Coordinates of C-alpha atoms and ligand atoms in Angstrom, one line a residue:
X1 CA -188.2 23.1 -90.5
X2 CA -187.1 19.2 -90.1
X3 CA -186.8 18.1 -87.0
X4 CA -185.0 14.8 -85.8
X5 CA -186.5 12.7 -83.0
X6 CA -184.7 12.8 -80.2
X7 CA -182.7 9.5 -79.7
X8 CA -184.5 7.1 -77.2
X9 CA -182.7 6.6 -73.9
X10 CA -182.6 3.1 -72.7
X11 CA -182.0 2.5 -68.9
X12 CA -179.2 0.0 -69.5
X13 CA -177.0 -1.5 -72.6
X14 CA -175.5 -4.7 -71.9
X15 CA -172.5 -5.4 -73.9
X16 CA -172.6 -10.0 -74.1
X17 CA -175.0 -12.2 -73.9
X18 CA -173.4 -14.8 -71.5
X19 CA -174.6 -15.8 -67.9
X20 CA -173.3 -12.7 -66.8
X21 CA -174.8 -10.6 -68.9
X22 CA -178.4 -12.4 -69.3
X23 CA -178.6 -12.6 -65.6
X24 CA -178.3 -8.7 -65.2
X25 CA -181.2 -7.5 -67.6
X26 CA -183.3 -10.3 -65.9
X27 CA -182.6 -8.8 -62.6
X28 CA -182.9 -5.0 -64.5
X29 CA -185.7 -6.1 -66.5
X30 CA -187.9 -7.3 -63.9
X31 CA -187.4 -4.1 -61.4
X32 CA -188.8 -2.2 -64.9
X33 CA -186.3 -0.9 -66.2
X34 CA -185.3 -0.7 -70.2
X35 CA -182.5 -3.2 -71.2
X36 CA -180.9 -4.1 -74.3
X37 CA -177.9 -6.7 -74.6
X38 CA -175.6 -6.4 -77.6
X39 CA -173.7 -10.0 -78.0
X40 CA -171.5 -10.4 -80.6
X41 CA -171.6 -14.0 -81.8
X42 CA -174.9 -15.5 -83.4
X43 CA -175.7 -17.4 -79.9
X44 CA -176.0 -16.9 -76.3
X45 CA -174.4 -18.5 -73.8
X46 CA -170.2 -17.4 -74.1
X47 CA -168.5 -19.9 -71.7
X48 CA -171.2 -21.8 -71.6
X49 CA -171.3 -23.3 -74.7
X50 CA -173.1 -27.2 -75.8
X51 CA -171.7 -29.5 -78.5
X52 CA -174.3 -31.2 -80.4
X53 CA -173.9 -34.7 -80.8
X54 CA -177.4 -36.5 -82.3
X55 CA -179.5 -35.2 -79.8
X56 CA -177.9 -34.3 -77.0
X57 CA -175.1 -31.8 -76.5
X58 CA -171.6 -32.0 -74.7
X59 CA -170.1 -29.4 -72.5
X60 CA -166.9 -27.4 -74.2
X61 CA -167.4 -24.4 -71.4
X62 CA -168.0 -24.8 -68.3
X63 CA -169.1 -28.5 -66.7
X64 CA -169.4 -28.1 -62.8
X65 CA -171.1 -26.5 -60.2
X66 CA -170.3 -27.1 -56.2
X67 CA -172.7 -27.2 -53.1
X68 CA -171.3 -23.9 -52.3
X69 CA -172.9 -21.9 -55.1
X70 CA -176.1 -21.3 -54.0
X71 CA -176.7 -18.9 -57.3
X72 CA -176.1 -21.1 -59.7
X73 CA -178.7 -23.9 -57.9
X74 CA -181.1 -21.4 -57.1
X75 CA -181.5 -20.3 -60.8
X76 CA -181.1 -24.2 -62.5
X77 CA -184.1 -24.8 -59.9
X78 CA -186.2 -21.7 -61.3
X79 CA -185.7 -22.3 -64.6
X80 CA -186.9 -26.4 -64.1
X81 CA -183.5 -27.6 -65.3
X82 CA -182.3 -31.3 -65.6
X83 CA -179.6 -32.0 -63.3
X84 CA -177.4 -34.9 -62.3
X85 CA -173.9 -35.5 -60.2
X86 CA -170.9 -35.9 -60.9
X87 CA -169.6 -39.6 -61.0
X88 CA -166.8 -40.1 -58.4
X89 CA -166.5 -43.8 -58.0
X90 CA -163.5 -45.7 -58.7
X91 CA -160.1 -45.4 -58.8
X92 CA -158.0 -42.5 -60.5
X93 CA -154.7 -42.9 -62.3
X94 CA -151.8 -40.5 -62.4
X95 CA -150.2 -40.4 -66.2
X96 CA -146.8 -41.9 -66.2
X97 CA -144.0 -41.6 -69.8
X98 CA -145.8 -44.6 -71.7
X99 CA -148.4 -45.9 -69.2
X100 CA -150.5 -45.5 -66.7
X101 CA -150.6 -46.1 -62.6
X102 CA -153.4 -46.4 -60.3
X103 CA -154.5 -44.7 -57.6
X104 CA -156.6 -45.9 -54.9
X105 CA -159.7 -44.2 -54.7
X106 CA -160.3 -40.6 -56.3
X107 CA -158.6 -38.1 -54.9
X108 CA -159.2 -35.8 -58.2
X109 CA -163.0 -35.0 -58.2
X110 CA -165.3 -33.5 -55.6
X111 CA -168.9 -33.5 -55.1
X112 CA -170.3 -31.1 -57.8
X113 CA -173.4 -30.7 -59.9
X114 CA -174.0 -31.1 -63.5
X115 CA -176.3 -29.7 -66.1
X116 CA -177.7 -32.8 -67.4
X117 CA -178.6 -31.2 -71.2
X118 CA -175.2 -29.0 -71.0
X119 CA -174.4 -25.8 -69.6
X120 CA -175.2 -23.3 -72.1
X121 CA -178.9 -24.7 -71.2
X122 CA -178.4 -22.3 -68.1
X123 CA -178.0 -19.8 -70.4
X124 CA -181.0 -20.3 -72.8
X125 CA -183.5 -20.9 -70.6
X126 CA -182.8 -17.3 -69.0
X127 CA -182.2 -15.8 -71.9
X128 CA -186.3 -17.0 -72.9
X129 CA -187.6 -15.4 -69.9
X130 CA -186.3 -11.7 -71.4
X131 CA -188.7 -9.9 -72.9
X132 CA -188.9 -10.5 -77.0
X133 CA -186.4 -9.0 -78.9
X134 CA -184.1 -8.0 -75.7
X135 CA -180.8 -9.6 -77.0
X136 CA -179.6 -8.4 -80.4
X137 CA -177.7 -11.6 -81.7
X138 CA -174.5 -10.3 -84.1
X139 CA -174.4 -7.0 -82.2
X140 CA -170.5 -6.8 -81.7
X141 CA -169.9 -3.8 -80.1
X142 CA -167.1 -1.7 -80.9
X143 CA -167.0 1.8 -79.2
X144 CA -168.2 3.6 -76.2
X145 CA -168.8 7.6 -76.1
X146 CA -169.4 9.0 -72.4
X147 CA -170.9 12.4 -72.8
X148 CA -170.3 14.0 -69.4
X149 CA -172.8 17.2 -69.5
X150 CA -175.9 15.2 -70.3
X151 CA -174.2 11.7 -68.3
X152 CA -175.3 9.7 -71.4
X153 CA -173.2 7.0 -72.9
X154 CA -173.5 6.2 -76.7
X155 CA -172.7 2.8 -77.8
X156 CA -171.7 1.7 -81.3
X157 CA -172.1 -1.9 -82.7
X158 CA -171.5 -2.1 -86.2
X159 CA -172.8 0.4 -87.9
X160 CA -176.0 1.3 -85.1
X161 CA -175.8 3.5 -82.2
X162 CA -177.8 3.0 -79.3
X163 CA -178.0 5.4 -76.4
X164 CA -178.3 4.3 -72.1
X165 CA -178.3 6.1 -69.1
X166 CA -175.8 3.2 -68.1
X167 CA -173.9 0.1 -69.7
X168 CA -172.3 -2.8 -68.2
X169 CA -169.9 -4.8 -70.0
X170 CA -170.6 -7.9 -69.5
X171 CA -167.2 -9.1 -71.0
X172 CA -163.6 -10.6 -70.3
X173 CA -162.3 -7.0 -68.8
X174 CA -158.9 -7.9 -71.1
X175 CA -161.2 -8.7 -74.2
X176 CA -163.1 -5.5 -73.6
X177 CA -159.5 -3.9 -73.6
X178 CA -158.3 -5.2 -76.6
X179 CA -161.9 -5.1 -78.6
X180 CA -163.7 -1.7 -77.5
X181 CA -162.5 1.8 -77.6
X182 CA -163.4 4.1 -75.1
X183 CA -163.8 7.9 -76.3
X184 CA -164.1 9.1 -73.5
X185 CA -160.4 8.2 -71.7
X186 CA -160.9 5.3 -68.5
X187 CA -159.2 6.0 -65.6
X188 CA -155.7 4.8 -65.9
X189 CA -155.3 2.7 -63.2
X190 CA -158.5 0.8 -64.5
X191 CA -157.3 0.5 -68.1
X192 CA -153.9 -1.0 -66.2
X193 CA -156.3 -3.6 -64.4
X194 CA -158.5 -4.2 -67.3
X195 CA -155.5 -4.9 -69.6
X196 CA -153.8 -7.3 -67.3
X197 CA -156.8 -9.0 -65.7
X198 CA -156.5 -13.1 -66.9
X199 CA -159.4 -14.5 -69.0
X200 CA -160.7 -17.3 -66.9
X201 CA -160.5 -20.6 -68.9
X202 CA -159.6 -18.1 -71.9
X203 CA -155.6 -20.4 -73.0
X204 CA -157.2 -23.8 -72.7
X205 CA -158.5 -26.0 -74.8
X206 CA -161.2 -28.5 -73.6
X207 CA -160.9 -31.8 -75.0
X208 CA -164.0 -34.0 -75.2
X209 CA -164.0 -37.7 -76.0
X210 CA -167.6 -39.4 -76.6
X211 CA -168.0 -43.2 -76.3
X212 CA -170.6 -45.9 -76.7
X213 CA -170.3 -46.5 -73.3
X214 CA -168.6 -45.7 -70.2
X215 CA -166.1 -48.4 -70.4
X216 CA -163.8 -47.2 -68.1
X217 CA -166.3 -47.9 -65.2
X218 CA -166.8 -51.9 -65.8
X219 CA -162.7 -51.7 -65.0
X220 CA -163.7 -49.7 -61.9
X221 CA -162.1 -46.9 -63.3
X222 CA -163.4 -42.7 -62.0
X223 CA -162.8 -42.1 -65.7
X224 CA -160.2 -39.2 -63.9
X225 CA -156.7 -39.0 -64.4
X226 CA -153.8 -36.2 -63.6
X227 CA -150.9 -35.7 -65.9
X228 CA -147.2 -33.5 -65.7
X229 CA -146.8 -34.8 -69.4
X230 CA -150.0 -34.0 -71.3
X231 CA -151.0 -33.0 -73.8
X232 CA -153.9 -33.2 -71.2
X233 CA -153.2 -32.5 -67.9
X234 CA -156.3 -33.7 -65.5
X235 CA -159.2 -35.3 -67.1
X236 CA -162.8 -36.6 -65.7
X237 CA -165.9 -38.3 -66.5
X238 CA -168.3 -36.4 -68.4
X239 CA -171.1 -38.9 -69.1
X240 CA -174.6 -38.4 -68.6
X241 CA -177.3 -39.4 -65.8
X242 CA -176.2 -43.2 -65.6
X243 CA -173.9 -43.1 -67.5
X244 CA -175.6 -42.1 -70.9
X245 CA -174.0 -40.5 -72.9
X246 CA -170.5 -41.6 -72.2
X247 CA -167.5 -39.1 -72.4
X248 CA -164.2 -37.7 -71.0
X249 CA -163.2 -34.8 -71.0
X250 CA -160.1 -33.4 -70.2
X251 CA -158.4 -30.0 -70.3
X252 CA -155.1 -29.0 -72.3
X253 CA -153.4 -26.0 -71.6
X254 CA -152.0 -23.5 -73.9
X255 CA -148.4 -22.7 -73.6
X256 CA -147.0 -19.9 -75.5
X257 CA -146.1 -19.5 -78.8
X258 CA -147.2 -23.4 -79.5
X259 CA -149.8 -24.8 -81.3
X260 CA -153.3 -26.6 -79.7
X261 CA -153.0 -29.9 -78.8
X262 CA -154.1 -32.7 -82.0
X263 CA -156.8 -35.1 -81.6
X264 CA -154.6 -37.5 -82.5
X265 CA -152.1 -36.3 -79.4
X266 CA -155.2 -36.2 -77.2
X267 CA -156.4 -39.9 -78.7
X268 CA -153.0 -41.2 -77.9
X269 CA -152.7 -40.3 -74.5
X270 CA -156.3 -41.3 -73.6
X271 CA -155.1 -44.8 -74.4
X272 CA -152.1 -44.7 -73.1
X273 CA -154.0 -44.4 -69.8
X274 CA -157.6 -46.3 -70.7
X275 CA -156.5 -48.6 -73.1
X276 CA -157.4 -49.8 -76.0
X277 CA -160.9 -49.2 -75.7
X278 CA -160.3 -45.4 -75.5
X279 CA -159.0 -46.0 -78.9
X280 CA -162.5 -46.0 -81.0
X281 CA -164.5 -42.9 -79.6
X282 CA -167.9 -42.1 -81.2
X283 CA -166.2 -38.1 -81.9
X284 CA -163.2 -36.3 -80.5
X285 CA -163.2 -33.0 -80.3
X286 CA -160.6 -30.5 -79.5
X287 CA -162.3 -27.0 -78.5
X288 CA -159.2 -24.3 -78.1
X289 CA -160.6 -20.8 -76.1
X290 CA -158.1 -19.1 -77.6
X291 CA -159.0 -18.9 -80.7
X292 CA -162.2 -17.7 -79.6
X293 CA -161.9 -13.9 -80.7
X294 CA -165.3 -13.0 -78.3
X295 CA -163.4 -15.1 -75.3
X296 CA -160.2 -14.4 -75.8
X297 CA -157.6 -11.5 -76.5
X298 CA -154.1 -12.2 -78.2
X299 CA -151.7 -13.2 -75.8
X300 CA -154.2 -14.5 -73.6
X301 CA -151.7 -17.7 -72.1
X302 CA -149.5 -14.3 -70.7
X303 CA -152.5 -13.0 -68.1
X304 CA -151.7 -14.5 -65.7
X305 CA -151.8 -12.0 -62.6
X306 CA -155.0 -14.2 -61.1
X307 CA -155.3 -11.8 -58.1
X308 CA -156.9 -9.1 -60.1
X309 CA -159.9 -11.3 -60.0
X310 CA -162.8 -9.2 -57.9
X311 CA -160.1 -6.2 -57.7
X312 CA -162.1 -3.0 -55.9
X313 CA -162.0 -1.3 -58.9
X314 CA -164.4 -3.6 -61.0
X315 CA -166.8 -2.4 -58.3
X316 CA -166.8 1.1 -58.7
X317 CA -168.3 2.2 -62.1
X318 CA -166.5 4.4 -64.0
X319 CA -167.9 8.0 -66.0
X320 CA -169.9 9.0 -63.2
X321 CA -171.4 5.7 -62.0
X322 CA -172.5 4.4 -65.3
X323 CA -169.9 2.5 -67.2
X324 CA -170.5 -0.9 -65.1
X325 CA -168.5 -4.2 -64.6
X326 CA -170.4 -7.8 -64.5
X327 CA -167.9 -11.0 -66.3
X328 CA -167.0 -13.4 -63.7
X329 CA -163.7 -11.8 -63.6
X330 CA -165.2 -8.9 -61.7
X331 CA -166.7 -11.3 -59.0
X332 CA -165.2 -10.7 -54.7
X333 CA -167.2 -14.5 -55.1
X334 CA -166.1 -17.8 -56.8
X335 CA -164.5 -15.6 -59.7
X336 CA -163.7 -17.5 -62.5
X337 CA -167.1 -19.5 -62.1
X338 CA -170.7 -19.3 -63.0
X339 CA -171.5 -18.6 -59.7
X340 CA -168.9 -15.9 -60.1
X341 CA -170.9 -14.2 -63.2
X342 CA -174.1 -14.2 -60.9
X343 CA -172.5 -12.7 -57.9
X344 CA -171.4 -10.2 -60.8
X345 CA -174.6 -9.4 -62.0
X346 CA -176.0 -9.2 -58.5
X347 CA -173.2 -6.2 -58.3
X348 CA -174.1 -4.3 -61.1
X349 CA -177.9 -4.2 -60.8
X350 CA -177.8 -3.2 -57.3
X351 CA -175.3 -0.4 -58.4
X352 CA -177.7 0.6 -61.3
X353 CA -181.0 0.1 -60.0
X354 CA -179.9 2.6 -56.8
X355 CA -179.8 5.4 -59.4
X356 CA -183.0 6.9 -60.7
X357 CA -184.8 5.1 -64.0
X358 CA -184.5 7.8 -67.5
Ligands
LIG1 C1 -163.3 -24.9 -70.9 C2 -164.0 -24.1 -69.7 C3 -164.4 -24.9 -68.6 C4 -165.0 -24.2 -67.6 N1 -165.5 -25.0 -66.5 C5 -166.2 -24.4 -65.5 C6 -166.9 -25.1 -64.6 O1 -166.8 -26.4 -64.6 N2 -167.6 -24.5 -63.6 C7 -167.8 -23.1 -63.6 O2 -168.5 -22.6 -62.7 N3 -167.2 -22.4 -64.6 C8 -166.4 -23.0 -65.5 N4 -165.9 -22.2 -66.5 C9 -166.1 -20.8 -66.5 C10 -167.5 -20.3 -66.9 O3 -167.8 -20.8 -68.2 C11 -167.5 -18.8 -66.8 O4 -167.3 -18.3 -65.5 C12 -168.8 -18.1 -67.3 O5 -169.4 -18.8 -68.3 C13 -168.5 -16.7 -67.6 O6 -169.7 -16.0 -68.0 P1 -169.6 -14.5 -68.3 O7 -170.9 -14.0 -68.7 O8 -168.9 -13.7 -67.3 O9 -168.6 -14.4 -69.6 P2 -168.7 -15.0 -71.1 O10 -169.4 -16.3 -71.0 O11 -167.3 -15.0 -71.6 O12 -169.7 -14.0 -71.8 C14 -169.2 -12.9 -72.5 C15 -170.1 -12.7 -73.7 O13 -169.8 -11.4 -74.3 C16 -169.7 -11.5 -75.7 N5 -168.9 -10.5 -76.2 C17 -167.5 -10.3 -76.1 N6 -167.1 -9.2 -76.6 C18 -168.2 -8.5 -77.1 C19 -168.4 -7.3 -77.7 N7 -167.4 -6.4 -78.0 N8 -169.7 -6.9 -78.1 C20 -170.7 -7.8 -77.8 N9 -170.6 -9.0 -77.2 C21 -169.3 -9.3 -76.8 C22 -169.2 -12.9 -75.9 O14 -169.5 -13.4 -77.2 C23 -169.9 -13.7 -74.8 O15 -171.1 -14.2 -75.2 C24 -165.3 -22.8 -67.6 C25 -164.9 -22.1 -68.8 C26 -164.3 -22.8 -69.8 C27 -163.9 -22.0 -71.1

């Protein structure tokens, strides 16, 4: 008689490997549970993400942190990371048809923090404190079974299974919508939230200009401008510690039906308000979230109902306690943030480590 081993039962699946999702099985892992986390792309990091330019990388996801985030500076401190401020002196301008006026002072940035080797170093440097072989790189998954006598949930990615006593999707609650199906049926009022809930960030494009050097300061300039015209509407300073490496960065928002803002439209309106220096950057590049497909569902620019953010729901698991909630979305604090996907995380492991271990 052949017998088949019995499938091993993890503790938790974690579907994406962004903050939100690395920070859970850190919390999960080190209270000694099992943890596997399925991402779909062939890096970590999601939002988070660094452009390589020689040999240091540029923000396209997330830039900022505030001094009211005390997750975010709590874990760049653990992990050792490099970090510097954001530049705020100078004057701002406000984009006018064909030129450019000046504010006094700069109204347009706060005090906030910055990852000095890019954000998606956040991300990395958790990520290396998992145990080997803990995130499964090109793992998209695509289904979820819930299997009510034996409260066992069976999750597909390409053409594995793996089996958890629970599994928290770490993911956009619209792009889980759109991307996984569900055999067992959700709840219908959460399948109405999950549908409609915005993807934070998910319709812009970030626009990132690098420089030789931060020119814009020697005229006294914040390198920060606000715009009604576009194709960016606020942009900032995004240079390093110093200064070095110089950049701008602005963000462009999708509209509807039209395409991403060109380089060339971006170029032109970044000399329009810095002049002609602005005209020569070192590389411009244009970074559109959605055509992200593990960011963003179609039809992402028409979520817009932002007060689903941290909706009760997201904090009660679903089939039985075990079908979890953790993007920033889900967050009752800063959603839409990194501190947002912590706060997240925090959620979920308290919600899963309160139940007993398999
Ligand atoms: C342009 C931009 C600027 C931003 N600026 C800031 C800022 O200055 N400060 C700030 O705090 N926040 C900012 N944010 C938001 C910040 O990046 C997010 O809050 C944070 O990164 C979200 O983390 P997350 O883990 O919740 O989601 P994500 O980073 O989206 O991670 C989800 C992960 O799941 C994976 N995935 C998706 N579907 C599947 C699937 N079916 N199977 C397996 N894996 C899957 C994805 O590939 C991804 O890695 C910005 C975001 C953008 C895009």
């Amino acid at each position: 008689m052949s017998t088949t081993p019995p499938a091993e039962v993890l503790d938790l699946v974690v579907v994406g490997a962004g903050i939100a999702g690395v920070a859970l099985a850190d919390i999960v892992q080190r209270a000694g549970r099992s943890v596997l986390v399925l991402e779909a792309r062939d890096r970590v990091g999601g939002r988070l993400l660094g452009h390589r330019h020689g040999d240091v990388r540029f923000d396209l996801g997330a830039t900022w942190f505030w001094p009211n985030e005390p997750r975010v500076q709590a874990l760049a401190a653990r992990l050792g990371l490099r970090l510097h401020t954001q530049y705020l002196a100078g004057d701002a301008l406000f984009h006018q048809p064909g030129s450019a006026q000046r504010i006094d002072g700069n109204p347009l940035d706060t005090t906030s923090g910055r990852f000095s080797d890019s954000g998606q170093d956040l991300v990395e440097s958790l990520a290396n404190e998992l145990a080997p072989q803990t995130v499964r790189l090109g793992a998209a998954v695509h289904r979820i079974a819930y299997d009510e006598s034996s409260q066992r949930l069976v999750v597909s990615h390409g053409a594995n299974t793996t089996t958890a006593a629970h599994v928290a999707l770490a993911v956009p609650p619209a792009l889980a919508a759109a991307k996984v199906a569900f055999e067992h049926e959700l709840p219908e009022r959460l399948r109405g939230l999950i549908e409609a809930t915005p993807v934070w960030m998910g319709a812009i494009a970030k626009v990132v200009a690098i420089y030789p050097t931060p020119f814009w300061r020697a005229h006294g300039l914040a390198g920060a401008a606000i715009s009604h015209l576009g194709p960016m509407r606020e942009i900032h300073d995004m240079s390093g510690p110093n200064g070095s490496p110089a950049a701008l960065f602005g963000f462009a928002p999708g509209q509807v039906g039209e395409p991403t803002a060109t380089a060339e439209a971006c170029l032109a309106q970044l000399v329009e308000l810095f002049g002609p220096e602005a005209a020569e950057p070192s590389e411009l590049v244009v970074h559109d979230w959605r055509a992200e497909p593990w960011t963003s569902p179609p039809g992402v620019e028409r979520l817009t109902a932002y007060q689903l953010f941290g909706h009760d729901l997201f904090a009660q698991p679903a089939f039985d306690g075990r079908l979890h909630w953790c993007s920033t979305e889900t967050a009752t604090e800063a959603p839409g943030h990194i501190e947002g996907a912590l706060a997240a995380a925090e959620r979920a492991a308290h919600s899963i480590l309160d139940t007993k271990a398999v």
